[in-house]
Every structure is written in C-alpha cells, then in structure tokens.
Coordinates of C-alpha atoms in Angstrom, one line a residue:
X18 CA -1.0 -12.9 16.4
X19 CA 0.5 -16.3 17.7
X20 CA 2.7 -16.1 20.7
X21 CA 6.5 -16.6 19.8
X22 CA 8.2 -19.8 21.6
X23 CA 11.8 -19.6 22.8
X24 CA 13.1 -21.4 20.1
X25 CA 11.7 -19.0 17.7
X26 CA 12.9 -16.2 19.4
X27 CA 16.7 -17.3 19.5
X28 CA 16.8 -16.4 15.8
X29 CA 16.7 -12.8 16.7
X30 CA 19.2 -13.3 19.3
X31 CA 22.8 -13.6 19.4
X32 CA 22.7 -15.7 22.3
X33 CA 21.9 -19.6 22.5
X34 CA 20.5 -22.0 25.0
X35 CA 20.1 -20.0 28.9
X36 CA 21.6 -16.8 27.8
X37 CA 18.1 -16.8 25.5
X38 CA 16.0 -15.1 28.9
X39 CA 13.1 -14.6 27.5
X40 CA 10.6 -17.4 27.6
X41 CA 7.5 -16.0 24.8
X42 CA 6.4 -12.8 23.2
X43 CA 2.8 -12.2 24.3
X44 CA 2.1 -9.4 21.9
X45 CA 4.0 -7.0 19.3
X46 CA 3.4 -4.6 16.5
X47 CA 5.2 -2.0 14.6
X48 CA 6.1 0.4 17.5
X49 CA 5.4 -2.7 20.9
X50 CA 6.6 -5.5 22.4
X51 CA 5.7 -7.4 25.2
X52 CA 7.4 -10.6 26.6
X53 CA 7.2 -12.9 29.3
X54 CA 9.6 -14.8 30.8
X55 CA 10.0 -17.0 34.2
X56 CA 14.0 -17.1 33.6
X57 CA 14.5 -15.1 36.7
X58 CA 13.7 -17.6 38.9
X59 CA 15.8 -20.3 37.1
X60 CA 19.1 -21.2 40.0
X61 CA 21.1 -22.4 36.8
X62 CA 20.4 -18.6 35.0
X63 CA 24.0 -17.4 34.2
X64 CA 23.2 -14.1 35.3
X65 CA 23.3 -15.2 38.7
X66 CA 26.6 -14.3 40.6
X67 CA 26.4 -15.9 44.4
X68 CA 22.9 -17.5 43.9
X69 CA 21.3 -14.0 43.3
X70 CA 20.4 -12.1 40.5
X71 CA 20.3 -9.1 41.3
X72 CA 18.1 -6.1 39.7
X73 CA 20.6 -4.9 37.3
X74 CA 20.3 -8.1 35.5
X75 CA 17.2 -7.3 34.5
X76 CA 18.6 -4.8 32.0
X77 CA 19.5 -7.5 29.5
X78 CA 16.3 -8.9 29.8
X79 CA 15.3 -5.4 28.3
X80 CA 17.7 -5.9 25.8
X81 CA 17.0 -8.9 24.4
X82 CA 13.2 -8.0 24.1
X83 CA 13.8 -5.2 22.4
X84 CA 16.4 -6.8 19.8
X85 CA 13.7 -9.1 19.3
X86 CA 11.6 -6.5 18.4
X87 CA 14.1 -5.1 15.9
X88 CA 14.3 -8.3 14.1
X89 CA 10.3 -9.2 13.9
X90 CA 9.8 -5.5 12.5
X91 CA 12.4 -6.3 9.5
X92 CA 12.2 -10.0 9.1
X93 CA 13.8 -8.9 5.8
X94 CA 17.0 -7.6 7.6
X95 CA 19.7 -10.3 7.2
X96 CA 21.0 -10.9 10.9
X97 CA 24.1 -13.1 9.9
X98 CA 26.1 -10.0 9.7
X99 CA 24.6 -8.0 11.9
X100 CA 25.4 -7.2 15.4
X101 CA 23.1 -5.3 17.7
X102 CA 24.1 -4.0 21.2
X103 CA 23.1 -1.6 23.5
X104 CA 24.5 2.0 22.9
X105 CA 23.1 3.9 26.1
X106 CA 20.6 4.0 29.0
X107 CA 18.7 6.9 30.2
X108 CA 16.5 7.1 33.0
X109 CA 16.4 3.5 34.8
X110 CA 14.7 3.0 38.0
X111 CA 15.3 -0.1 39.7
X112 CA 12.3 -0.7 42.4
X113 CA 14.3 -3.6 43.8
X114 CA 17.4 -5.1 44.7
X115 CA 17.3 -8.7 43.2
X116 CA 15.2 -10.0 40.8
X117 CA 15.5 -13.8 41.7
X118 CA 12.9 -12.2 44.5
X119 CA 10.1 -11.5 42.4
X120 CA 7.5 -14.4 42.4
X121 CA 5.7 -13.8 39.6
X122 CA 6.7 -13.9 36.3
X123 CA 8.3 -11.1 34.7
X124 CA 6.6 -9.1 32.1
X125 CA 9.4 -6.9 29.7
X126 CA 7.2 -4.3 27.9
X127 CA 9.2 -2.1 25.5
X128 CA 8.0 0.9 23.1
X129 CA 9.9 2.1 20.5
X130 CA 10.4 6.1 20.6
X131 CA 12.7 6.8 17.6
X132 CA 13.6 4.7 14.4
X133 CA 16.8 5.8 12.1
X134 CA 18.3 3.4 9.8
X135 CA 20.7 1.4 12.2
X136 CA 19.9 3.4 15.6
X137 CA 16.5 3.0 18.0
X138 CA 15.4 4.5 21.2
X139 CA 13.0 2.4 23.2
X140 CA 11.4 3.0 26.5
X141 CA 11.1 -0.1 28.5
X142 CA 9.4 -1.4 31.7
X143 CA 9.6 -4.6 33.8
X144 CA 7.1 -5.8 35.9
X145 CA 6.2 -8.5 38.2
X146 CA 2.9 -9.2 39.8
X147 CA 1.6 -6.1 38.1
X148 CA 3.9 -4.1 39.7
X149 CA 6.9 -2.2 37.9
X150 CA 10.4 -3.4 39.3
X151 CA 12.8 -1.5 36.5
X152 CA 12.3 0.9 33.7
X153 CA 14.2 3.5 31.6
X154 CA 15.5 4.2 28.1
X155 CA 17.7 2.9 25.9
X156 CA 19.2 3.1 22.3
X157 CA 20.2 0.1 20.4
X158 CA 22.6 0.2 17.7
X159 CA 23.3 -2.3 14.6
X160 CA 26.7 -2.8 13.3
X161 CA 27.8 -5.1 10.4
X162 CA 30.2 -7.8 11.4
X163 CA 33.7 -7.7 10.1
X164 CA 34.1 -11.1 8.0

C-alpha cells in the first residue's frame, strides 16, 4: 500500500494547514493504522502554549490518526456532513512531560477494538525512538452536521 502524504490525509480531517499533525500514514488495514509525523518538533505547532508542547498534546495526535483511519475504511462515507470527535478516554499513560522533547519522530499506532455504526473504540500508542511515550483508549463518535 502507498504511503498517504499530508495533503491527502487532510481530507479525512476537519482541520487545515498546521492543525493537520500528522505528516504520513506508513501502513493501515481494516482494523490498523500507523502514522508518522515530525510535527512535534515544529516551534510554530499550535499546540504549543509557552514554547512547549507538553505530553497531553499528544492526545490529538491520537485523534486525528484514528479519524483518519475511520475515513480510509469507508471512503464511501460522505464526510461533508459529518463530524467526528472524541467521546471518551480510558486508560492513558503519559511516559513524559513534553513531547517537543522527544527527538525522534513520533510513531501514532492505533487498533480498532469495537465497530458500531457511528461509534469506535480504538486502543492507541505513541512512540518515539522505539519507545512508548503515551497510550490508552478511546471512543470516537460521528455526528451529522446541522445544515
């Protein structure tokens, strides 16, 4: 499968331009995804509050690899009216403070656990320099936009 560029990715995404964080998807399939990204290390990222960005950041970064998951396993789905945003987390471990620290790139790795119609449950890691620096759970829910 050919890696996904930025660009390509942004269709999944409700964000545009920096607030797109992840840089390529390295692999997926129906139930994986893995992404990679260098974001975290950007000064200009807008996640940074007092030139840091600190671990809890990284959260979004899950986020927006697994939306992107949700949309590249229905390509069908119509995402013009349809919102996705997380609905819980369960479970996160944060095995640093900042992630503007780690030197390596980050590596967002997400499985999905549970499937209903507009409801998943993923479990997630993030690593850098083959080391895990956040994981957990977390359910994503869709919701049709109100015209």
């Amino acid at each position: 499968m050919p890696t996904l560029s930025k660009g390509e990715l942004s269709e999944f995404l409700p964000h545009r331009g920096a607030m797109c964080l992840i840089d390529s998807v390295e692999a997926w399939d129906e139930t994986t995804i893995r992404c990679q990204t260098r974001s975290h290390r950007d000064p200009a990222n807008p996640l940074r509050r007092d030139a840091c960005l600190d671990a809890v950041a990284g959260l979004e970064y899950a986020a927006q690899a697994m939306g992107i998951h949700v949309g590249l396993r229905d390509q069908s789905r119509s995402r013009d009216n349809v919102i996705g945003y997380v609905g819980g987390l369960r479970d996160v471990v944060f095995g640093i403070e900042r992630l503007d620290e780690c030197l390596s790139d980050l590596i967002i790795e997400a499985a999905c656990l549970l499937v209903d119609t507009q409801s998943f449950m993923y479990q997630f890691a993030i690593s850098s320099g083959g080391r895990i620096v956040i994981s957990g759970r977390a359910s994503l829910f869709l919701k049709s936009r109100q015209p």
